[in-house]
Structures are given as structure tokens and as C-alpha cells.
């Protein structure tokens, strides 16, 4: 597993990290044993960067990570998020409330100070007011957190955060079906030493290539209840693309890939080929997926021709179908 520096944190993180939303049982039940197996497999594969949030399973994901990390000789880098709990969202934001929320996360994670706390898609007006970023700066000085970053939905939010002098990292939606950040955000992030953490690298699993039109998701899975944005931002689930269109686009792209290439490896490798990316936090509902995704770190970069093909396919076929704005 190769490593990269995570922006201003200076942490060396694995190119492939692990997204831990599923460990909150938010996609369907994951037994404790399976949750530990996923985390353990990740470490065995060289993954030492984990992304969670206070709201994943109402704290269950953090709790599981916190319990499990006690068994390790060396703690991995754990990033969590703040800003979407019922106490804060949508209009309960104050420095005291953010601090309380982060302290509860630290307790669940079993750490004195959180490695990286990310604002969790807070409302645009809250973000753009700048106060919340100043509170994070204060909380860093107070030692509640070591570093802070932001997880955002839209590129203009990312660009705004990138201008904050102490912001260490940005978590963005970025994949072969959402490429716009390559031109605007990534150069700015590099200039300002902001580490890029990529979420939804597989567009909620679409880009694994395994789904078909009759793929069934559990009722508890956001890919069922939020597929059209009924519960949270429409741009999030399946990357904002209507599921049926997503399947059609995946099948079309599969048909264009050169022989010997599969869509999952190509999708993850395309992200790693962007040098500004620090880590990809792919989700995994079982250990075998962790192993498969981790292996992409050892694959060679894609050819120039394949990059050009993917850029054209995105521009001509995909971009217009993304709902919720970019
Ligand atoms: N607002 C935010 O800040 C925010 C929002 C969303 C996510 N996140 C973070 O980003 C992480 C990743 O997001 P995500 O899990 O929604 O999206 P994702 O990484 O694009 O998709 C993960 C899904 O893809 C499938 N998959 C993964 N590896 C596979 C493999 N090797 N073979 C076949 N299928 C594979 C699995 O689907 P099945 O379960 O169907 O097998 C898995 O649940 C989350 O865990 C969370 O940490 C943050």
C-alpha cells in the first residue's frame, strides 16, 4: 500500500482508506464480528486511514472503531465529522455545541484529541458565514482536535474552504462520473496544501460494475430511501445520477474500456492518478471488497489514451445527468 501526505496534517495516509458509514448499520445490519473483520482486513491490507462521523449509526461506527483501535499496537489516522447531529443541524450551530459534539466523538473513539475533524456538509449559510471555521480553529488551539477539514457537497463550498489558512483537508465527491474538480479545485488545493479525501469513489457502488436494473437495496440503505434525494442532498446517493441512467452509463463505459480493464479498477485508479488526492475512502460492506480495493494502490497509472477516453465520456455522456449541481 502506497502512502501520501494528507495536506497540512502532515499525516502519511494510505492511498486507499476505509469509509466507515456502513459500520453504523445504516445500510443494513452489520454484525459486530463482521465490522471488526472489515476493520482488521483493512489494517492487514495496509490501510491506516479511516473516515467516520458522529451520526453514522448514532455513534455506533465511531464506537466500533474506538473499541477496535484499542487492540492495535499503533493507532491509525481516524477522521470523523461534526455538524449533522440533531443538536446542530440545521440551525443549532454554536461553538459550545460543536465542542460538545466533538468531545463526545473523542470519547467514543477513545482518543484525547481527534486526529482530523471535518465539518459534515453543514448548511451553506453556516459555512459561508465563516464563524464555524473560526470555531474549529479555536478548538484546535484548545486541543479538542489536532486538525480540521470540511466535507462538502459543492465545488464552490470546496473552493471557499480551500481559502481558509488553517484548513487541512477537504472531503469531496469525486469519481469518473464527477470529474469537474480536476480543473478548478485540485490545483488550488495543491497550492494551499489542502489534502483531498475522496468519498463515493464508486458512486455508491455503481462503478463497481456489479449492479443491474433489478439490484435490490435494503429499506434502511440510502440507495433505497435517498435515491432521488428524499432524505438528504440529491447529489450524494449514486453521485446524483438517477439509478437507471447510472446503470446505462456504466454498461456503456464498460463497452468502451480497452481489453483487460475492468470498471472498478479503472475507476479507483483514475482517482489515484490525480496527484492532489491524498486518500480514497471507499466504503466496503465485506472484507473481500476491502482486499480488492486496496490492491488498486499497486496498479500502474492509466494510459494517457484511457484518461482522454474517460474525460470525453464524462463530458459528453455523464455530466448532464448529475442532479443537485456540481
Ligand atoms: N457527506 C459526507 O461527508 C459523506 C457522504 C457519503 C459518504 N461519506 C464517506 O464516504 C465513504 C464511502 O461512501 P460510500 O460507501 O457511500 O460510497 P462508495 O465508496 O462509492 O461505494 C461503496 C459501495 O460500493 C460497493 N463496493 C465497494 N467496493 C466494492 C468491490 N470491491 N466490489 C464490489 N462492490 C464494491 C459496496 O456496495 P454493497 O454494499 O452494495 O456491496 C459498497 O457499500 C463512506 O463510508 C463515508 O465514510 C461521506
Coordinates of N, CA, C and O in Angstrom, one line a residue, residues 12-181:
X12 N 0.9 10.7 7.1 CA 1.1 9.9 6.0 C -0.1 8.9 6.0 O -0.2 8.1 6.9
X13 N -0.9 9.0 5.0 CA -2.1 8.1 5.0 C -2.1 7.2 3.8 O -1.4 7.4 2.8
X14 N -2.7 6.0 3.9 CA -2.8 5.0 2.8 C -3.6 5.6 1.7 O -4.6 6.3 1.9
X15 N -3.1 5.3 0.5 CA -3.8 5.8 -0.7 C -5.2 5.4 -0.7 O -6.1 6.1 -1.2
X16 N -5.5 4.2 -0.3 CA -6.8 3.7 -0.2 C -7.1 3.7 1.3 O -6.4 3.0 2.1
X17 N -8.2 4.4 1.7 CA -8.6 4.4 3.1 C -9.9 3.6 3.2 O -10.3 2.9 2.3
X18 N -10.5 3.7 4.4 CA -11.8 2.9 4.5 C -12.9 3.9 5.0 O -12.7 4.6 6.0
X19 N -13.9 4.0 4.2 CA -15.1 4.7 4.6 C -15.9 3.9 5.6 O -16.1 2.7 5.3
X20 N -16.3 4.4 6.7 CA -17.0 3.6 7.7 C -18.4 3.9 8.0 O -18.9 3.6 9.1
X21 N -19.1 4.5 7.1 CA -20.5 4.7 7.2 C -21.3 3.4 7.5 O -22.2 3.3 8.3
X22 N -20.9 2.4 6.7 CA -21.7 1.1 6.8 C -21.5 0.5 8.2 O -22.4 -0.3 8.6
X23 N -20.5 0.9 8.9 CA -20.3 0.3 10.3 C -21.3 0.8 11.3 O -21.3 0.4 12.4
X24 N -22.1 1.8 10.9 CA -23.2 2.3 11.7 C -24.5 1.6 11.5 O -25.5 2.0 12.0
X25 N -24.4 0.5 10.7 CA -25.6 -0.3 10.3 C -26.6 0.5 9.5 O -27.8 0.2 9.6
X26 N -26.1 1.6 8.9 CA -27.0 2.5 8.1 C -27.4 1.9 6.8 O -28.2 2.5 6.1
X27 N -26.7 0.9 6.3 CA -27.1 0.3 5.0 C -27.8 -1.0 5.2 O -28.2 -1.7 4.3
X28 N -27.9 -1.4 6.5 CA -28.4 -2.8 6.8 C -27.5 -3.3 7.9 O -26.5 -2.7 8.2
X29 N -28.0 -4.3 8.7 CA -27.2 -4.7 9.8 C -25.9 -5.3 9.5 O -25.8 -6.1 8.6
X30 N -24.9 -4.9 10.2 CA -23.5 -5.5 10.1 C -23.2 -6.0 11.5 O -23.2 -5.2 12.4
X31 N -23.1 -7.3 11.6 CA -22.8 -7.8 13.0 C -21.4 -7.3 13.5 O -20.5 -7.0 12.7
X32 N -21.3 -7.2 14.8 CA -20.0 -6.8 15.4 C -18.8 -7.5 14.8 O -17.8 -7.0 14.5
X33 N -19.0 -8.9 14.7 CA -17.9 -9.7 14.2 C -17.5 -9.3 12.8 O -16.3 -9.2 12.5
X34 N -18.5 -9.0 12.0 CA -18.2 -8.6 10.6 C -17.6 -7.2 10.5 O -16.6 -7.0 9.8
X35 N -18.1 -6.3 11.4 CA -17.5 -5.0 11.4 C -16.0 -5.1 11.8 O -15.2 -4.4 11.2
X36 N -15.7 -5.9 12.8 CA -14.3 -6.0 13.2 C -13.5 -6.6 12.1 O -12.3 -6.2 11.8
X37 N -14.1 -7.6 11.4 CA -13.3 -8.3 10.3 C -13.0 -7.3 9.2 O -11.9 -7.3 8.7
X38 N -14.0 -6.4 8.9 CA -13.7 -5.4 7.9 C -12.5 -4.5 8.3 O -11.6 -4.2 7.5
X39 N -12.6 -4.0 9.5 CA -11.5 -3.1 10.0 C -10.2 -3.8 10.1 O -9.1 -3.3 9.6
X40 N -10.2 -5.1 10.5 CA -9.0 -5.9 10.7 C -8.4 -6.1 9.3 O -7.2 -6.0 9.1
X41 N -9.2 -6.5 8.3 CA -8.7 -6.8 7.0 C -8.1 -5.5 6.4 O -7.1 -5.6 5.8
X42 N -8.7 -4.4 6.7 CA -8.2 -3.1 6.2 C -6.7 -2.9 6.7 O -5.8 -2.6 5.9
X43 N -6.5 -3.1 8.0 CA -5.2 -2.9 8.5 C -4.2 -3.9 7.9 O -3.1 -3.6 7.5
X44 N -4.7 -5.2 7.7 CA -3.8 -6.2 7.1 C -3.4 -5.8 5.7 O -2.4 -6.2 5.2
X45 N -4.3 -5.1 5.0 CA -4.0 -4.7 3.6 C -3.2 -3.4 3.6 O -3.0 -2.8 2.5
X46 N -2.8 -2.9 4.7 CA -2.0 -1.7 4.7 C -2.8 -0.4 4.8 O -2.3 0.7 4.7
X47 N -4.1 -0.5 5.0 CA -5.0 0.7 5.2 C -4.8 1.3 6.6 O -5.0 0.5 7.6
X48 N -4.5 2.5 6.7 CA -4.4 3.1 8.0 C -5.0 4.5 8.1 O -4.6 5.4 8.8
X49 N -6.0 4.7 7.2 CA -6.8 5.9 7.3 C -8.3 5.6 7.2 O -8.8 4.8 6.3
X50 N -9.0 6.0 8.2 CA -10.4 5.6 8.4 C -11.3 6.9 8.5 O -10.9 7.8 9.2
X51 N -12.4 6.9 7.8 CA -13.3 8.0 7.9 C -14.7 7.6 8.5 O -15.3 6.6 8.1
X52 N -15.1 8.4 9.5 CA -16.4 8.1 10.1 C -17.1 9.4 10.4 O -16.7 10.4 9.9
X53 N -18.2 9.3 11.2 CA -18.9 10.5 11.6 C -19.7 10.2 12.8 O -20.1 9.1 13.1
X54 N -20.0 11.3 13.6 CA -20.8 11.1 14.8 C -22.2 10.5 14.5 O -22.7 9.8 15.3
X55 N -22.7 10.8 13.3 CA -24.1 10.4 13.0 C -24.2 9.0 12.4 O -25.3 8.6 12.2
X56 N -23.1 8.4 12.1 CA -23.2 7.1 11.5 C -23.6 6.1 12.5 O -22.9 5.7 13.5
X57 N -24.9 5.7 12.4 CA -25.5 4.8 13.4 C -25.6 5.4 14.8 O -25.5 4.7 15.8
X58 N -25.8 6.7 14.8 CA -25.9 7.5 16.0 C -24.7 7.3 16.9 O -24.8 7.2 18.2
X59 N -23.5 7.1 16.3 CA -22.3 7.0 17.1 C -21.7 5.5 17.1 O -20.6 5.3 17.5
X60 N -22.5 4.6 16.5 CA -22.0 3.2 16.5 C -20.7 3.0 15.7 O -19.9 2.3 16.2
X61 N -20.7 3.7 14.6 CA -19.4 3.5 13.8 C -18.2 4.0 14.5 O -17.2 3.3 14.6
X62 N -18.3 5.1 15.2 CA -17.2 5.6 16.0 C -16.9 4.7 17.1 O -15.7 4.4 17.4
X63 N -17.9 4.2 17.8 CA -17.7 3.3 18.9 C -17.0 2.1 18.5 O -16.1 1.6 19.2
X64 N -17.4 1.5 17.4 CA -16.8 0.2 17.0 C -15.3 0.5 16.6 O -14.4 -0.3 17.0
X65 N -15.0 1.6 16.0 CA -13.6 1.9 15.6 C -12.8 2.2 16.9 O -11.7 1.7 17.1
X66 N -13.5 2.9 17.9 CA -12.8 3.2 19.2 C -12.5 1.9 19.9 O -11.4 1.8 20.5
X67 N -13.4 1.0 20.0 CA -13.2 -0.3 20.7 C -12.0 -1.1 20.0 O -11.1 -1.6 20.7
X68 N -12.1 -1.2 18.7 CA -11.2 -2.0 17.9 C -9.8 -1.4 18.0 O -8.8 -2.2 18.1
X69 N -9.7 -0.1 17.9 CA -8.3 0.5 17.9 C -7.5 0.2 19.1 O -6.3 0.2 19.1
X70 N -8.2 -0.1 20.2 CA -7.5 -0.4 21.5 C -6.7 -1.7 21.3 O -5.7 -1.9 22.0
X71 N -7.0 -2.6 20.4 CA -6.3 -3.8 20.2 C -5.1 -3.6 19.3 O -4.3 -4.6 19.1
X72 N -4.9 -2.4 18.8 CA -3.8 -2.2 17.8 C -2.5 -1.7 18.6 O -2.6 -1.0 19.5
X73 N -1.4 -2.0 18.0 CA -0.1 -1.5 18.6 C 0.0 0.0 18.3 O 0.5 0.8 19.1
X74 N -0.4 0.3 17.1 CA -0.2 1.7 16.6 C -1.6 2.2 16.1 O -2.2 1.5 15.2
X75 N -2.0 3.3 16.6 CA -3.3 3.8 16.1 C -3.3 4.3 14.7 O -2.4 5.0 14.3
X76 N -4.3 3.9 13.9 CA -4.3 4.5 12.5 C -4.8 6.0 12.6 O -5.1 6.4 13.7
X77 N -4.8 6.6 11.5 CA -5.4 8.0 11.5 C -6.9 7.9 11.3 O -7.4 7.2 10.4
X78 N -7.6 8.5 12.2 CA -9.0 8.4 12.2 C -9.6 9.8 12.0 O -9.4 10.7 12.8
X79 N -10.4 10.0 11.0 CA -11.1 11.2 10.7 C -12.5 11.1 11.0 O -13.1 10.1 10.6
X80 N -13.1 12.0 11.7 CA -14.5 12.0 11.9 C -15.2 13.3 11.5 O -14.5 14.1 10.9
X81 N -16.5 13.4 11.7 CA -17.2 14.6 11.2 C -18.1 15.1 12.3 O -18.6 14.4 13.1
X82 N -18.4 16.4 12.1 CA -19.3 17.1 13.0 C -20.2 18.0 12.3 O -19.8 18.6 11.3
X83 N -21.5 18.1 12.7 CA -22.3 19.1 12.0 C -23.7 18.6 11.5 O -24.5 19.4 11.0
X84 N -23.9 17.3 11.6 CA -25.2 16.8 11.1 C -26.0 16.1 12.2 O -27.1 15.5 11.9
X85 N -25.6 16.3 13.4 CA -26.4 15.6 14.5 C -27.6 16.5 14.8 O -27.6 17.7 14.4
X86 N -28.6 15.9 15.4 CA -29.9 16.7 15.6 C -29.7 17.9 16.5 O -30.4 18.9 16.4
X87 N -28.6 17.9 17.3 CA -28.4 19.1 18.2 C -27.9 20.3 17.4 O -28.1 21.4 17.8
X88 N -27.3 20.0 16.2 CA -26.7 21.1 15.5 C -27.4 21.4 14.2 O -27.6 22.6 13.9
X89 N -27.8 20.4 13.5 CA -28.4 20.6 12.2 C -30.0 20.7 12.2 O -30.6 20.0 13.0
X90 N -30.6 21.7 11.6 CA -30.0 22.6 10.7 C -29.6 24.0 11.3 O -28.9 24.8 10.6
X91 N -30.1 24.3 12.5 CA -29.8 25.7 12.9 C -29.4 25.8 14.4 O -29.7 26.8 15.1
X92 N -28.8 24.7 14.9 CA -28.3 24.8 16.3 C -26.8 25.0 16.5 O -26.2 24.6 17.5
X93 N -26.2 25.6 15.5 CA -24.8 25.7 15.5 C -24.3 26.8 16.4 O -24.7 28.0 16.4
X94 N -23.4 26.4 17.3 CA -22.7 27.4 18.2 C -21.3 26.7 18.5 O -21.2 25.5 18.4
X95 N -20.4 27.5 19.0 CA -19.1 26.9 19.3 C -19.2 25.9 20.4 O -18.6 24.8 20.3
X96 N -20.0 26.2 21.4 CA -20.2 25.3 22.5 C -20.8 24.0 22.1 O -20.4 22.9 22.5
X97 N -21.8 24.1 21.2 CA -22.4 22.8 20.7 C -21.5 22.0 19.9 O -21.5 20.7 20.0
X98 N -20.7 22.6 19.0 CA -19.7 21.9 18.2 C -18.7 21.2 19.1 O -18.4 20.1 18.9
X99 N -18.2 22.0 20.1 CA -17.2 21.4 21.0 C -17.8 20.2 21.7 O -17.1 19.2 21.8
X100 N -19.0 20.3 22.2 CA -19.6 19.2 23.0 C -19.7 18.0 22.1 O -19.4 16.8 22.5
X101 N -20.1 18.2 20.8 CA -20.3 17.1 19.9 C -18.9 16.4 19.6 O -18.8 15.2 19.6
X102 N -17.9 17.2 19.4 CA -16.6 16.7 19.2 C -16.0 15.9 20.4 O -15.4 14.9 20.3
X103 N -16.3 16.5 21.6 CA -15.8 15.8 22.8 C -16.5 14.4 22.9 O -15.9 13.4 23.3
X104 N -17.8 14.3 22.5 CA -18.5 13.0 22.6 C -17.9 12.1 21.6 O -17.7 10.9 21.8
X105 N -17.5 12.6 20.4 CA -16.8 11.8 19.4 C -15.5 11.2 19.9 O -15.2 10.1 19.7
X106 N -14.7 12.1 20.5 CA -13.4 11.7 21.0 C -13.6 10.6 22.1 O -12.8 9.6 22.1
X107 N -14.6 10.7 22.9 CA -14.9 9.7 23.9 C -15.2 8.3 23.2 O -14.6 7.3 23.6
X108 N -16.1 8.4 22.2 CA -16.4 7.1 21.5 C -15.2 6.5 20.8 O -15.0 5.3 20.8
X109 N -14.3 7.4 20.3 CA -13.2 6.9 19.5 C -12.0 6.5 20.5 O -11.0 5.9 20.1
X110 N -12.2 6.9 21.8 CA -11.2 6.6 22.8 C -9.9 7.4 22.6 O -8.8 6.8 22.8
X111 N -10.0 8.6 22.1 CA -8.8 9.5 22.0 C -8.9 10.7 22.8 O -10.1 11.2 23.1
X112 N -7.8 11.3 23.1 CA -7.9 12.6 23.8 C -8.2 13.8 22.9 O -8.9 14.7 23.2
X113 N -7.6 13.7 21.7 CA -7.7 14.7 20.7 C -8.0 14.1 19.4 O -7.3 13.1 19.0
X114 N -9.0 14.6 18.7 CA -9.4 13.9 17.4 C -8.3 14.2 16.3 O -7.9 15.4 16.1
X115 N -7.9 13.2 15.6 CA -6.8 13.4 14.5 C -7.3 14.5 13.5 O -6.6 15.4 13.2
X116 N -8.5 14.3 13.0 CA -9.0 15.2 12.0 C -10.5 15.3 12.1 O -11.2 14.2 12.0
X117 N -11.0 16.5 12.4 CA -12.5 16.7 12.5 C -12.9 17.4 11.3 O -12.4 18.5 11.0
X118 N -13.9 16.9 10.6 CA -14.4 17.5 9.3 C -15.8 18.1 9.5 O -16.6 17.4 10.1
X119 N -16.0 19.3 9.1 CA -17.4 19.8 9.1 C -18.1 18.9 8.1 O -17.6 18.6 7.0
X120 N -19.3 18.5 8.5 CA -20.1 17.5 7.8 C -21.2 18.1 7.0 O -22.3 18.2 7.5
X121 N -20.9 18.5 5.8 CA -21.9 19.1 4.9 C -22.8 20.0 5.7 O -24.1 19.8 5.7
X122 N -22.3 21.0 6.3 CA -23.1 21.9 7.1 C -23.8 22.9 6.1 O -23.4 23.0 5.0
X123 N -25.0 23.4 6.5 CA -25.7 24.3 5.5 C -24.8 25.4 5.0 O -23.9 25.9 5.6
X124 N -25.1 25.8 3.7 CA -24.2 26.7 3.0 C -24.1 28.0 3.8 O -23.0 28.6 3.9
X125 N -25.2 28.5 4.3 CA -25.1 29.8 5.0 C -24.2 29.7 6.3 O -23.4 30.7 6.6
X126 N -24.3 28.6 6.9 CA -23.4 28.4 8.1 C -22.0 28.3 7.7 O -21.1 29.0 8.3
X127 N -21.7 27.6 6.6 CA -20.3 27.5 6.2 C -19.8 28.9 5.7 O -18.7 29.3 6.1
X128 N -20.6 29.5 4.9 CA -20.1 30.8 4.3 C -20.0 31.9 5.3 O -19.3 32.9 5.0
X129 N -20.7 31.8 6.4 CA -20.5 32.8 7.4 C -19.1 32.9 8.0 O -18.6 33.9 8.4
X130 N -18.4 31.8 7.9 CA -17.0 31.7 8.3 C -16.9 31.5 9.8 O -15.8 31.1 10.3
X131 N -17.9 31.7 10.6 CA -17.8 31.5 12.1 C -17.4 30.1 12.4 O -16.6 29.9 13.3
X132 N -18.0 29.2 11.8 CA -17.8 27.8 12.2 C -16.4 27.3 11.9 O -15.8 26.6 12.7
X133 N -15.8 27.9 10.9 CA -14.3 27.6 10.6 C -13.5 28.2 11.7 O -12.5 27.6 12.1
X134 N -13.9 29.5 12.1 CA -13.1 30.1 13.2 C -13.3 29.3 14.5 O -12.3 29.2 15.3
X135 N -14.4 28.7 14.8 CA -14.6 27.9 16.0 C -13.7 26.7 15.9 O -13.1 26.3 16.9
X136 N -13.6 26.1 14.7 CA -12.7 24.9 14.6 C -11.3 25.3 14.8 O -10.5 24.5 15.5
X137 N -10.9 26.5 14.4 CA -9.5 27.0 14.7 C -9.3 27.1 16.2 O -8.3 26.6 16.7
X138 N -10.3 27.6 16.9 CA -10.2 27.7 18.4 C -10.1 26.3 19.0 O -9.3 26.1 19.9
X139 N -10.9 25.4 18.5 CA -11.0 24.1 19.1 C -9.7 23.3 18.9 O -9.3 22.5 19.7
X140 N -9.0 23.7 17.8 CA -7.7 23.1 17.5 C -6.7 23.7 18.5 O -5.9 22.9 19.1
X141 N -6.8 25.0 18.8 CA -5.9 25.6 19.8 C -6.1 25.0 21.1 O -5.2 24.8 21.9
X142 N -7.4 24.7 21.4 CA -7.7 24.2 22.8 C -7.4 22.7 22.9 O -7.5 22.1 23.9
X143 N -7.0 22.1 21.8 CA -6.6 20.7 21.8 C -7.7 19.6 21.7 O -7.4 18.4 21.8
X144 N -8.9 20.1 21.4 CA -10.0 19.2 21.3 C -9.8 18.3 20.0 O -10.1 17.2 19.9
X145 N -9.2 19.0 19.0 CA -8.9 18.3 17.7 C -7.4 18.7 17.4 O -6.9 19.7 17.8
X146 N -6.8 17.8 16.5 CA -5.5 18.1 16.1 C -5.5 18.9 14.8 O -4.7 19.8 14.7
X147 N -6.4 18.6 13.9 CA -6.6 19.3 12.7 C -8.0 19.3 12.3 O -8.8 18.5 12.8
X148 N -8.4 20.3 11.4 CA -9.8 20.2 10.9 C -9.8 20.4 9.4 O -8.9 20.9 8.8
X149 N -10.9 19.8 8.8 CA -11.1 19.9 7.4 C -12.6 20.1 7.2 O -13.4 20.4 8.1
X150 N -13.1 19.9 6.0 CA -14.5 20.0 5.7 C -14.9 19.0 4.6 O -14.1 18.7 3.7
X151 N -16.1 18.4 4.8 CA -16.7 17.6 3.8 C -17.8 18.4 3.2 O -18.7 18.8 3.9
X152 N -17.8 18.5 1.9 CA -18.7 19.4 1.3 C -19.4 18.7 0.1 O -18.9 17.7 -0.4
X153 N -20.5 19.3 -0.3 CA -21.3 18.8 -1.5 C -20.8 19.5 -2.8 O -20.7 18.8 -3.8
X154 N -20.6 20.8 -2.7 CA -20.5 21.5 -4.0 C -19.1 22.1 -4.2 O -18.4 22.4 -3.2
X155 N -18.7 22.3 -5.4 CA -17.4 22.8 -5.7 C -17.1 24.2 -5.1 O -16.1 24.6 -4.7
X156 N -18.2 25.1 -5.2 CA -18.0 26.5 -4.7 C -17.7 26.4 -3.1 O -16.9 27.2 -2.6
X157 N -18.3 25.5 -2.4 CA -18.1 25.3 -1.0 C -16.6 24.9 -0.8 O -15.9 25.4 0.1
X158 N -16.2 23.9 -1.6 CA -14.8 23.4 -1.5 C -13.8 24.6 -1.8 O -12.8 24.7 -1.0
X159 N -14.1 25.4 -2.8 CA -13.2 26.5 -3.1 C -13.1 27.5 -2.0 O -12.0 28.0 -1.6
X160 N -14.3 27.7 -1.4 CA -14.3 28.7 -0.2 C -13.5 28.1 0.9 O -12.6 28.9 1.5
X161 N -13.7 26.9 1.3 CA -13.0 26.3 2.4 C -11.5 26.3 2.1 O -10.6 26.5 3.0
X162 N -11.1 26.0 0.9 CA -9.7 25.9 0.5 C -8.9 27.2 0.8 O -7.7 27.2 1.0
X163 N -9.7 28.3 0.8 CA -9.0 29.6 1.1 C -8.8 29.8 2.5 O -8.1 30.8 2.9
X164 N -9.3 29.0 3.4 CA -9.1 29.2 4.8 C -7.6 28.7 5.2 O -7.3 27.6 4.9
X165 N -6.9 29.6 5.8 CA -5.4 29.3 6.0 C -5.2 28.0 6.8 O -4.1 27.4 6.6
X166 N -6.0 27.7 7.7 CA -5.7 26.5 8.6 C -6.4 25.2 8.2 O -6.3 24.2 8.8
X167 N -7.3 25.3 7.2 CA -8.0 24.1 6.8 C -7.0 23.0 6.2 O -6.3 23.3 5.3
X168 N -7.0 21.9 6.8 CA -6.0 20.8 6.5 C -6.4 19.9 5.3 O -5.6 19.5 4.6
X169 N -7.8 19.7 5.2 CA -8.2 18.7 4.2 C -9.6 19.1 3.7 O -10.4 19.8 4.4
X170 N -10.0 18.5 2.6 CA -11.3 18.6 2.0 C -11.8 17.3 1.6 O -11.0 16.5 0.9
X171 N -13.0 16.9 2.0 CA -13.6 15.7 1.5 C -14.6 16.0 0.4 O -15.6 16.7 0.7
X172 N -14.4 15.4 -0.7 CA -15.2 15.8 -1.9 C -15.8 14.6 -2.6 O -15.2 13.5 -2.5
X173 N -16.9 14.8 -3.3 CA -17.4 13.8 -4.2 C -16.6 13.9 -5.5 O -16.6 15.0 -6.1
X174 N -15.9 12.8 -5.8 CA -15.1 12.9 -7.0 C -14.9 11.5 -7.5 O -14.5 10.6 -6.8
X175 N -15.2 11.3 -8.8 CA -15.0 10.0 -9.4 C -15.2 10.1 -10.9 O -15.4 11.2 -11.4
X176 N -15.0 9.0 -11.7 CA -15.1 9.2 -13.1 C -16.4 9.7 -13.6 O -16.5 10.2 -14.7
X177 N -17.4 9.6 -12.8 CA -18.7 10.2 -13.1 C -18.9 11.6 -12.5 O -20.0 12.1 -12.5
X178 N -17.9 12.2 -11.9 CA -17.9 13.6 -11.4 C -16.5 14.1 -11.4 O -15.8 14.0 -10.4
X179 N -16.1 14.7 -12.5 CA -14.7 15.0 -12.7 C -14.3 16.5 -12.6 O -13.2 16.8 -12.7
X180 N -15.3 17.3 -12.4 CA -15.1 18.8 -12.5 C -13.9 19.3 -11.7 O -13.3 20.3 -12.0
X181 N -13.7 18.7 -10.5 CA -12.7 19.2 -9.6 C -11.3 19.2 -10.2 O -10.4 20.0 -9.7

